[in-house]
Short mmCIF file of N, CA and C and ligand atoms in Angstrom, two decimals:
data_model
loop_
_atom_site.label_atom_id
_atom_site.label_comp_id
_atom_site.label_asym_id
_atom_site.label_seq_id
_atom_site.Cartn_x
_atom_site.Cartn_y
_atom_site.Cartn_z
N UNK A 146 12.43 19.69 17.07
CA UNK A 146 11.19 20.28 16.00
C UNK A 146 10.36 19.86 15.69
N UNK A 147 9.42 20.92 15.41
CA UNK A 147 7.80 20.68 15.78
C UNK A 147 7.08 19.56 15.11
N UNK A 148 6.06 18.98 15.59
CA UNK A 148 5.90 17.32 14.84
C UNK A 148 4.52 18.00 13.50
N UNK A 149 5.49 17.82 12.72
CA UNK A 149 4.04 18.26 11.79
C UNK A 149 2.92 17.84 11.42
N UNK A 150 2.00 17.64 11.41
CA UNK A 150 1.02 17.61 11.96
C UNK A 150 -0.61 17.46 10.79
N UNK A 151 -0.99 16.83 10.04
CA UNK A 151 -1.68 17.25 8.50
C UNK A 151 -2.79 16.34 9.17
N UNK A 152 -4.21 17.24 8.75
CA UNK A 152 -5.44 17.24 8.96
C UNK A 152 -6.14 16.60 7.98
N UNK A 153 -7.28 15.59 8.18
CA UNK A 153 -7.30 14.72 5.89
C UNK A 153 -8.73 14.79 6.43
N UNK A 154 -9.22 16.10 6.71
CA UNK A 154 -11.36 16.05 6.80
C UNK A 154 -12.07 14.86 5.70
N UNK A 155 -13.61 15.30 6.54
CA UNK A 155 -14.03 14.90 4.85
C UNK A 155 -15.44 13.43 5.85
N UNK A 156 -15.91 13.50 4.82
CA UNK A 156 -17.37 13.15 5.58
C UNK A 156 -16.82 11.51 5.86
N UNK A 157 -16.17 10.60 4.52
CA UNK A 157 -15.88 9.63 4.51
C UNK A 157 -16.90 7.87 4.66
N UNK A 158 -17.64 8.42 4.07
CA UNK A 158 -19.05 8.17 3.99
C UNK A 158 -20.19 7.15 2.25
N UNK A 159 -18.73 5.86 2.62
CA UNK A 159 -18.06 5.42 3.17
C UNK A 159 -16.85 5.28 2.74
N UNK A 160 -15.97 5.79 3.37
CA UNK A 160 -14.11 4.95 3.07
C UNK A 160 -13.77 4.54 1.69
N UNK A 161 -13.19 5.78 0.60
CA UNK A 161 -12.84 4.43 -1.15
C UNK A 161 -11.36 3.87 -0.68
N UNK A 162 -10.96 3.28 -1.54
CA UNK A 162 -9.60 3.31 -1.62
C UNK A 162 -8.73 4.36 -2.48
N UNK A 163 -9.84 5.60 -2.92
CA UNK A 163 -9.35 6.86 -3.58
C UNK A 163 -8.66 7.89 -1.84
N UNK A 164 -9.46 7.24 -1.25
CA UNK A 164 -8.83 8.06 0.25
C UNK A 164 -7.78 7.98 0.73
N UNK A 165 -7.56 6.23 0.95
CA UNK A 165 -6.86 5.02 1.78
C UNK A 165 -4.81 5.67 0.88
N UNK A 166 -5.12 5.85 -0.78
CA UNK A 166 -4.65 6.72 -1.90
C UNK A 166 -3.92 7.15 -1.36
N UNK A 167 -4.77 8.30 -1.07
CA UNK A 167 -4.06 9.90 -0.42
C UNK A 167 -3.49 9.80 0.68
N UNK A 168 -3.71 9.42 1.67
CA UNK A 168 -2.82 9.71 2.92
C UNK A 168 -1.43 9.11 2.86
N UNK A 169 -1.67 6.96 1.81
CA UNK A 169 -1.08 6.95 1.58
C UNK A 169 0.82 7.63 1.00
N UNK A 170 -0.19 8.75 0.20
CA UNK A 170 1.42 9.20 -0.60
C UNK A 170 1.33 10.33 0.36
N UNK A 171 0.59 10.36 0.47
CA UNK A 171 0.40 12.73 1.71
C UNK A 171 2.26 11.57 3.42
N UNK A 172 1.69 10.76 4.14
CA UNK A 172 2.42 10.35 4.56
C UNK A 172 3.81 10.45 4.23
N UNK A 173 4.97 10.45 3.57
CA UNK A 173 6.49 10.35 3.76
C UNK A 173 6.12 12.74 3.83
N UNK A 174 5.47 13.10 3.46
CA UNK A 174 5.82 14.70 3.67
C UNK A 174 4.63 14.74 5.26
N UNK A 175 4.33 14.20 6.49
CA UNK A 175 4.30 15.34 7.17
C UNK A 175 4.84 14.16 8.92
N UNK A 176 4.69 14.17 10.22
CA UNK A 176 4.97 13.28 10.90
C UNK A 176 3.58 12.16 11.46
N UNK A 177 2.14 12.67 11.40
CA UNK A 177 0.94 11.88 11.62
C UNK A 177 -0.01 13.11 10.96
N UNK A 178 -0.69 12.28 10.68
CA UNK A 178 -2.23 12.26 9.56
C UNK A 178 -3.75 12.34 10.10
N UNK A 179 -4.06 12.66 10.42
CA UNK A 179 -5.24 12.93 11.86
C UNK A 179 -6.26 12.86 10.23
N UNK A 180 -6.61 11.57 10.24
CA UNK A 180 -8.15 11.39 9.41
C UNK A 180 -9.03 11.87 9.60
N UNK A 181 -9.89 12.89 10.49
CA UNK A 181 -11.14 13.79 10.46
C UNK A 181 -12.49 12.99 10.13
N UNK A 182 -13.58 13.00 11.10
CA UNK A 182 -14.77 12.45 10.26
C UNK A 182 -15.51 14.22 10.90
N UNK A 183 -15.34 14.58 10.29
CA UNK A 183 -15.94 15.96 10.22
C UNK A 183 -18.02 15.94 10.07
N UNK A 184 -18.00 16.49 11.26
CA UNK A 184 -19.86 16.04 12.00
C UNK A 184 -20.51 17.73 11.62
N UNK A 185 -21.59 17.19 10.35
CA UNK A 185 -22.69 18.71 9.88
C UNK A 185 -23.76 17.59 10.22
N UNK A 186 -24.38 18.59 11.52
CA UNK A 186 -25.45 18.94 11.45
C UNK A 186 -26.22 17.69 10.67
N UNK A 187 -26.55 19.13 9.52
CA UNK A 187 -27.24 19.84 8.14
C UNK A 187 -26.88 18.94 7.06
N UNK A 188 -26.04 17.81 7.42
CA UNK A 188 -26.23 16.83 5.89
C UNK A 188 -26.63 15.79 6.68
N UNK A 189 -27.13 15.11 5.89
CA UNK A 189 -27.46 13.75 6.24
C UNK A 189 -26.64 12.56 5.24
N UNK A 190 -26.44 11.36 6.48
CA UNK A 190 -25.12 10.74 5.86
C UNK A 190 -25.84 9.29 6.12
N UNK A 191 -24.92 7.68 4.74
CA UNK A 191 -25.10 6.69 4.95
C UNK A 191 -25.35 6.18 5.55
N UNK A 192 -23.82 5.88 6.04
CA UNK A 192 -23.38 4.88 7.43
C UNK A 192 -23.52 6.92 8.79
N UNK A 193 -23.59 5.19 9.80
CA UNK A 193 -23.54 6.39 11.05
C UNK A 193 -21.98 6.76 11.41
N UNK A 194 -21.25 7.79 11.97
CA UNK A 194 -20.53 8.10 12.93
C UNK A 194 -20.06 7.38 13.08
N UNK A 195 -20.18 6.19 13.59
CA UNK A 195 -19.51 5.45 14.98
C UNK A 195 -19.37 4.07 13.95
N UNK A 196 -20.14 3.51 12.84
CA UNK A 196 -19.70 2.83 11.70
C UNK A 196 -18.70 3.67 10.71
N UNK A 197 -18.20 4.20 10.64
CA UNK A 197 -17.39 5.47 9.89
C UNK A 197 -16.55 5.16 10.63
N UNK A 198 -15.93 5.66 11.73
CA UNK A 198 -15.32 5.61 12.75
C UNK A 198 -14.14 3.89 12.39
N UNK A 199 -15.09 3.16 12.76
CA UNK A 199 -15.20 1.81 12.54
C UNK A 199 -13.67 1.79 11.81
N UNK A 200 -14.47 1.85 10.17
CA UNK A 200 -14.19 1.48 9.02
C UNK A 200 -12.54 2.57 9.88
N UNK A 201 -12.94 3.36 9.66
CA UNK A 201 -11.30 4.96 9.57
C UNK A 201 -10.57 2.87 10.67
N UNK A 202 -10.25 2.99 11.67
CA UNK A 202 -9.58 2.49 12.66
C UNK A 202 -9.13 1.25 11.82
N UNK A 203 -9.97 0.39 11.40
CA UNK A 203 -9.64 -1.19 11.16
C UNK A 203 -8.81 -0.48 9.79
N UNK A 204 -8.97 0.41 9.16
CA UNK A 204 -8.80 0.64 8.06
C UNK A 204 -6.88 0.76 8.71
N UNK A 205 -6.72 2.00 8.76
CA UNK A 205 -5.40 2.53 9.28
C UNK A 205 -4.53 1.51 10.10
N UNK A 206 -4.62 1.08 11.05
CA UNK A 206 -4.98 0.71 12.28
C UNK A 206 -3.72 -0.33 12.42
N UNK A 207 -2.85 -0.32 10.57
CA UNK A 207 -1.27 -1.09 11.26
C UNK A 207 -0.20 0.54 10.64
N UNK A 208 -0.71 1.66 10.31
CA UNK A 208 -0.03 2.11 10.64
C UNK A 208 0.04 3.54 11.82
N UNK A 209 0.81 3.38 12.12
CA UNK A 209 1.31 4.11 14.12
C UNK A 209 1.12 5.14 13.28
N UNK A 210 0.97 6.17 12.46
CA UNK A 210 0.74 7.44 12.02
C UNK A 210 0.21 8.39 11.80
N UNK A 211 -1.20 7.17 11.65
CA UNK A 211 -2.57 7.84 11.37
C UNK A 211 -3.13 7.63 11.92
N UNK A 212 -3.97 9.06 12.72
CA UNK A 212 -4.68 8.49 13.39
C UNK A 212 -6.34 9.03 12.95
N UNK A 213 -7.09 8.68 14.09
CA UNK A 213 -8.28 8.66 13.34
C UNK A 213 -9.36 9.41 14.80
N UNK A 214 -9.68 10.87 14.42
CA UNK A 214 -10.99 11.45 15.39
C UNK A 214 -12.02 11.98 14.56
N UNK A 215 -12.28 12.53 15.01
CA UNK A 215 -13.92 13.19 15.25
C UNK A 215 -13.34 14.78 15.11
N UNK A 216 -14.39 16.09 13.99
CA UNK A 216 -15.18 17.00 15.28
C UNK A 216 -15.75 16.99 14.89
N UNK A 217 -16.28 18.82 15.02
CA UNK A 217 -17.25 18.86 14.89
C UNK A 217 -17.28 20.80 14.58
N UNK A 218 -17.85 21.50 13.94
CA UNK A 218 -17.65 23.03 13.92
C UNK A 218 -16.77 23.28 12.73
N UNK A 219 -16.10 24.17 12.12
CA UNK A 219 -15.07 23.95 11.88
C UNK A 219 -13.35 23.60 11.13
N UNK A 220 -13.64 23.05 10.45
CA UNK A 220 -12.26 21.84 10.28
C UNK A 220 -10.81 22.76 10.63
N UNK A 221 -10.94 24.23 10.14
CA UNK A 221 -9.98 25.67 10.70
C UNK A 221 -9.64 25.70 12.47
N UNK A 222 -10.84 25.59 13.36
CA UNK A 222 -10.46 25.75 14.48
C UNK A 222 -9.87 24.43 14.48
N UNK A 223 -10.76 23.40 14.64
CA UNK A 223 -10.01 22.45 14.85
C UNK A 223 -8.76 21.72 15.06
N UNK A 224 -8.24 22.01 14.42
CA UNK A 224 -6.86 22.17 13.30
C UNK A 224 -6.49 23.24 14.66
N UNK A 225 -6.69 24.16 14.45
CA UNK A 225 -5.49 25.01 15.46
C UNK A 225 -6.12 24.30 17.23
N UNK A 226 -6.69 23.58 17.52
CA UNK A 226 -6.60 22.82 19.22
C UNK A 226 -6.25 21.78 18.82
N UNK A 227 -5.76 20.69 17.71
CA UNK A 227 -5.11 19.94 18.33
C UNK A 227 -3.78 20.09 17.19
N UNK A 228 -3.09 21.49 17.04
CA UNK A 228 -1.99 21.38 16.95
C UNK A 228 -1.17 21.32 15.70
N UNK A 229 -2.40 21.17 14.67
CA UNK A 229 -2.60 21.04 12.57
C UNK A 229 -2.14 21.74 12.56
N UNK A 230 -0.84 21.96 11.83
CA UNK A 230 -0.78 23.38 11.20
C UNK A 230 -0.77 23.26 9.74
N UNK A 231 -1.47 21.94 9.02
CA UNK A 231 -1.99 21.34 7.24
C UNK A 231 -2.71 21.37 7.86
N UNK A 232 -3.58 20.50 6.84
CA UNK A 232 -4.93 19.84 5.87
C UNK A 232 -4.95 19.00 4.56
N UNK A 233 -4.69 18.47 4.44
CA UNK A 233 -5.00 17.55 3.24
C UNK A 233 -6.28 17.69 2.23
N UNK A 234 -5.76 17.41 1.03
CA UNK A 234 -7.77 16.87 0.24
C UNK A 234 -6.95 16.54 -0.98
N UNK A 235 -7.93 15.83 -1.62
CA UNK A 235 -7.51 15.70 -3.13
C UNK A 235 -7.64 15.74 -4.38
N UNK A 236 -8.26 16.62 -5.10
CA UNK A 236 -7.65 16.88 -6.63
C UNK A 236 -8.01 15.88 -7.44
N UNK A 237 -9.58 15.30 -7.61
CA UNK A 237 -9.92 14.45 -8.87
C UNK A 237 -9.85 15.35 -10.16
N UNK A 238 -10.59 16.65 -10.30
CA UNK A 238 -10.97 17.55 -11.55
C UNK A 238 -10.70 18.60 -11.62
N UNK A 239 -11.90 19.84 -12.34
CA UNK A 239 -11.80 20.59 -11.72
C UNK A 239 -12.55 21.64 -11.57
N UNK A 240 -14.33 20.70 -10.95
CA UNK A 240 -14.75 21.24 -9.98
C UNK A 240 -14.27 20.84 -8.12
N UNK A 241 -13.86 19.35 -7.71
CA UNK A 241 -12.96 19.45 -6.93
C UNK A 241 -11.98 21.19 -6.78
N UNK A 242 -11.51 21.37 -7.55
CA UNK A 242 -10.72 22.80 -7.70
C UNK A 242 -11.07 24.20 -7.63
N UNK A 243 -11.90 24.26 -8.08
CA UNK A 243 -13.16 25.70 -7.54
C UNK A 243 -13.72 25.41 -6.58
N UNK A 244 -14.25 24.21 -5.79
CA UNK A 244 -14.28 24.56 -4.56
C UNK A 244 -13.77 24.89 -3.47
N UNK A 245 -12.40 23.45 -3.33
CA UNK A 245 -11.21 23.48 -2.71
C UNK A 245 -10.82 25.18 -2.72
N UNK A 246 -10.38 25.28 -3.28
CA UNK A 246 -9.76 26.30 -3.91
C UNK A 246 -10.54 27.42 -3.14
N UNK A 247 -11.38 28.62 -2.77
CA UNK A 247 -12.88 28.59 -1.68
C UNK A 247 -12.49 28.16 -0.78
N UNK A 248 -12.45 26.87 -0.70
CA UNK A 248 -12.28 26.30 1.17
C UNK A 248 -10.46 26.89 1.85
N UNK A 249 -9.72 26.38 1.67
CA UNK A 249 -8.26 26.41 1.75
C UNK A 249 -7.91 28.01 1.60
N UNK A 250 -8.48 29.34 1.38
CA UNK A 250 -8.66 30.63 0.76
C UNK A 250 -9.10 30.30 3.15
N UNK A 251 -10.23 30.57 3.67
CA UNK A 251 -10.38 30.62 4.04
C UNK A 251 -10.60 30.19 5.43
N UNK A 252 -9.65 29.07 5.17
CA UNK A 252 -9.38 28.49 6.34
C UNK A 252 -7.75 29.01 6.70
N UNK A 253 -7.27 29.23 5.00
CA UNK A 253 -5.64 30.42 5.78
C UNK A 253 -5.97 31.23 7.16
N UNK A 254 -7.34 32.03 6.68
CA UNK A 254 -7.48 32.88 7.19
C UNK A 254 -8.10 33.03 8.81
N UNK A 255 -8.87 31.84 8.55
CA UNK A 255 -9.78 31.83 10.43
C UNK A 255 -8.83 30.80 10.86
N UNK A 256 -7.65 30.45 10.34
CA UNK A 256 -7.20 28.86 11.33
C UNK A 256 -5.43 29.56 11.65
N UNK A 257 -5.24 30.70 11.18
CA UNK A 257 -4.25 31.36 11.26
C UNK A 257 -3.01 31.55 10.55
N UNK A 258 -3.22 31.24 9.36
CA UNK A 258 -2.13 30.13 8.33
C UNK A 258 -1.49 28.62 8.75
N UNK A 259 -3.40 28.54 8.13
CA UNK A 259 -2.99 26.60 8.36
C UNK A 259 -3.02 26.58 6.22
N UNK A 260 -2.31 25.62 5.94
CA UNK A 260 -2.14 25.82 4.60
C UNK A 260 -2.59 23.97 4.26
N UNK A 261 -3.23 24.53 3.03
CA UNK A 261 -3.96 23.00 2.91
C UNK A 261 -2.67 22.19 1.47
N UNK A 262 -2.21 20.91 2.15
CA UNK A 262 -1.56 19.97 0.66
C UNK A 262 -2.71 19.47 0.10
N UNK A 263 -2.37 20.02 -1.81
CA UNK A 263 -3.68 18.93 -2.61
C UNK A 263 -2.98 18.07 -3.06
N UNK A 264 -2.75 16.87 -2.84
CA UNK A 264 -2.47 16.42 -4.19
C UNK A 264 -3.93 15.51 -4.94
N UNK A 265 -3.25 15.72 -6.09
CA UNK A 265 -3.74 14.95 -7.20
C UNK A 265 -3.82 13.90 -7.89
N UNK A 266 -5.29 13.14 -7.36
CA UNK A 266 -5.82 11.98 -7.38
C UNK A 266 -5.19 11.12 -9.06
N UNK A 267 -4.44 10.10 -8.08
CA UNK A 267 -3.79 9.18 -8.87
C UNK A 267 -4.66 9.40 -10.75
N UNK A 268 -4.75 8.63 -11.62
CA UNK A 268 -5.73 8.13 -13.32
C UNK A 268 -6.98 6.65 -12.31
N UNK A 269 -5.58 6.36 -11.96
CA UNK A 269 -6.89 5.03 -12.00
C UNK A 269 -8.47 5.22 -9.99
N UNK A 270 -7.53 5.72 -9.48
CA UNK A 270 -8.46 6.83 -8.36
C UNK A 270 -10.00 7.90 -8.56
N UNK A 271 -9.33 8.00 -9.86
CA UNK A 271 -10.22 9.74 -10.02
C UNK A 271 -11.37 10.00 -10.55
N UNK A 272 -11.67 8.64 -10.48
CA UNK A 272 -13.16 8.67 -11.00
C UNK A 272 -14.06 7.76 -9.58
N UNK A 273 -13.34 7.72 -8.93
CA UNK A 273 -14.13 7.48 -7.47
C UNK A 273 -13.94 8.28 -6.35
N UNK A 274 -15.25 7.63 -5.93
CA UNK A 274 -16.82 9.30 -4.70
C UNK A 274 -16.86 8.12 -3.70
N UNK A 275 -17.33 8.94 -2.59
CA UNK A 275 -18.31 7.92 -2.03
C UNK A 275 -19.31 8.40 -2.32
N UNK A 276 -19.34 9.25 -3.34
CA UNK A 276 -21.17 9.70 -4.17
C UNK A 276 -21.18 7.69 -4.81
N UNK A 277 -20.28 8.17 -5.51
CA UNK A 277 -20.63 6.84 -6.25
C UNK A 277 -20.67 5.30 -5.28
N UNK A 278 -20.07 5.34 -4.66
CA UNK A 278 -19.88 3.44 -4.15
C UNK A 278 -21.29 4.01 -2.94
N UNK A 279 -22.17 4.82 -2.46
CA UNK A 279 -22.52 5.22 -1.71
C UNK A 279 -23.98 4.41 -2.88
N UNK A 280 -24.59 5.09 -4.49
CA UNK A 280 -25.19 4.32 -4.96
C UNK A 280 -24.80 3.22 -5.86
N UNK A 281 -23.42 2.34 -5.40
CA UNK A 281 -23.90 1.52 -5.51
C UNK A 281 -24.16 0.03 -4.64
N UNK A 282 -24.26 0.64 -3.34
CA UNK A 282 -24.18 0.36 -2.66
C UNK A 282 -26.43 0.03 -2.36
N UNK A 283 -26.91 1.24 -2.12
CA UNK A 283 -28.21 1.64 -2.76
C UNK A 283 -28.78 0.54 -4.06
N UNK A 284 -27.65 0.55 -5.02
CA UNK A 284 -28.41 0.29 -5.67
C UNK A 284 -28.07 -1.25 -5.98
N UNK A 285 -27.07 -2.13 -5.26
CA UNK A 285 -27.11 -3.20 -4.47
C UNK A 285 -26.45 -4.14 -5.41
N UNK A 286 -25.63 -3.68 -5.78
CA UNK A 286 -24.60 -4.17 -6.44
C UNK A 286 -22.97 -3.75 -5.99
N UNK A 287 -22.01 -4.81 -6.06
CA UNK A 287 -20.57 -4.81 -6.02
C UNK A 287 -19.49 -3.36 -5.44
N UNK A 288 -19.84 -3.50 -5.15
CA UNK A 288 -18.80 -1.83 -4.08
C UNK A 288 -17.33 -2.08 -4.38
N UNK A 289 -17.27 -4.09 -3.69
CA UNK A 289 -15.50 -3.46 -3.27
C UNK A 289 -14.51 -2.95 -4.02
N UNK A 290 -14.56 -3.46 -5.22
CA UNK A 290 -13.63 -3.04 -5.93
C UNK A 290 -12.66 -1.26 -5.32
N UNK A 291 -13.73 -0.38 -4.97
CA UNK A 291 -14.34 1.00 -5.03
C UNK A 291 -13.17 1.71 -3.59
N UNK A 292 -14.15 0.32 -2.16
CA UNK A 292 -13.66 -0.01 -1.39
C UNK A 292 -11.58 -0.58 -0.43
N UNK A 293 -11.74 -0.04 1.00
CA UNK A 293 -10.04 -0.91 0.81
C UNK A 293 -10.75 -2.18 1.35
N UNK A 294 -9.85 -3.96 1.69
CA UNK A 294 -9.99 -4.73 1.00
C UNK A 294 -10.48 -4.48 3.04
N UNK A 295 -10.01 -4.11 4.13
CA UNK A 295 -9.98 -4.45 5.28
C UNK A 295 -11.16 -4.10 5.58
N UNK A 296 -11.99 -3.68 4.79
CA UNK A 296 -13.26 -2.89 5.66
C UNK A 296 -14.99 -4.18 4.41
N UNK A 297 -15.63 -4.61 5.53
CA UNK A 297 -17.24 -5.40 4.81
C UNK A 297 -18.80 -4.11 5.57
N UNK A 298 -19.14 -4.45 4.04
CA UNK A 298 -19.68 -3.43 4.23
C UNK A 298 -20.99 -3.88 4.05
N UNK A 299 -21.67 -3.52 5.40
CA UNK A 299 -23.35 -4.92 5.52
C UNK A 299 -24.02 -4.81 4.58
N UNK A 300 -24.47 -6.12 4.08
CA UNK A 300 -25.97 -6.27 3.38
C UNK A 300 -24.61 -6.71 1.53
N UNK A 301 -23.45 -6.64 1.62
CA UNK A 301 -21.64 -6.95 0.71
C UNK A 301 -21.22 -7.38 1.35
N UNK A 302 -20.83 -8.80 0.16
CA UNK A 302 -20.30 -10.06 0.05
C UNK A 302 -19.12 -8.93 0.65
N UNK A 303 -18.76 -10.20 1.89
CA UNK A 303 -17.14 -9.72 1.35
C UNK A 303 -16.17 -9.94 1.20
N UNK A 304 -15.00 -9.18 0.43
CA UNK A 304 -14.24 -9.05 -1.18
C UNK A 304 -13.18 -10.11 -0.33
N UNK A 305 -12.65 -10.63 -1.45
CA UNK A 305 -11.55 -12.40 -0.95
C UNK A 305 -10.05 -11.92 -0.60
P1 ADP B 228 -15.78 15.69 1.39
O1 ADP B 228 -17.31 15.33 2.30
O2 ADP B 228 -15.21 16.48 2.17
O3 ADP B 228 -15.87 15.91 0.38
P2 ADP B 228 -14.20 13.22 1.46
O4 ADP B 228 -14.72 11.68 2.50
O5 ADP B 228 -15.97 12.82 0.35
O6 ADP B 228 -15.56 14.87 1.83
O7 ADP B 228 -13.99 13.45 1.10
C1 ADP B 228 -12.86 13.67 1.27
C2 ADP B 228 -11.29 13.86 0.84
O8 ADP B 228 -10.65 13.28 0.05
C3 ADP B 228 -11.11 15.35 -0.42
O9 ADP B 228 -10.75 16.26 -0.44
C4 ADP B 228 -11.46 14.33 -1.70
O10 ADP B 228 -11.39 15.74 -2.60
C5 ADP B 228 -10.91 13.69 -1.44
N1 ADP B 228 -11.11 12.39 -2.43
C6 ADP B 228 -11.95 11.35 -2.93
N2 ADP B 228 -12.37 10.85 -3.47
C7 ADP B 228 -10.70 10.67 -3.49
C8 ADP B 228 -9.72 9.81 -4.79
N3 ADP B 228 -10.60 9.07 -5.20
N4 ADP B 228 -8.81 10.62 -4.95
C9 ADP B 228 -8.10 11.14 -4.51
N5 ADP B 228 -8.45 11.91 -3.82
C10 ADP B 228 -9.75 11.86 -3.23
#
């Protein structure tokens, strides 16, 4: 039977405990999940692509069914290239829904039937976003409650 591969695309700038929770909850649904950093040349990132990929590798190191990759241009074309028929995304609130709905409809058309599987964020993670974590880091506060324990952010005291 064909391997069920899902791509979890994002910026992961940086990866948060919310992202990790989503991947863990989605693992029973797929044979393999590819956490893929989308490279958008017009977007400004706080952390370099290399740094973000290194963190993803560290966080998912112990899970053989999770792979880490990066891609340029359209997510749907990347999925087709690697033989993934599913996309994984999280929904935290109504604005995530509004945004994701259009993207998922477009990906279905452009990607020749790619289905996006959405998981609703768990209540304890639904307030966590990379944007908030970046602000905490830039503001010099402790971001450790929001980032996976496997990684350490430069300038931040490592989690115990
Ligand atoms: P993007 O730049 O594409 O928004 P992100 O790295 O911010 O990428 O997020 C990638 C995906 O992870 C999105 O589907 C987002 O909804 C989901 N996500 C982010 N934070 C959480 C969270 N706390 N709980 C569940 N899903 C989340």
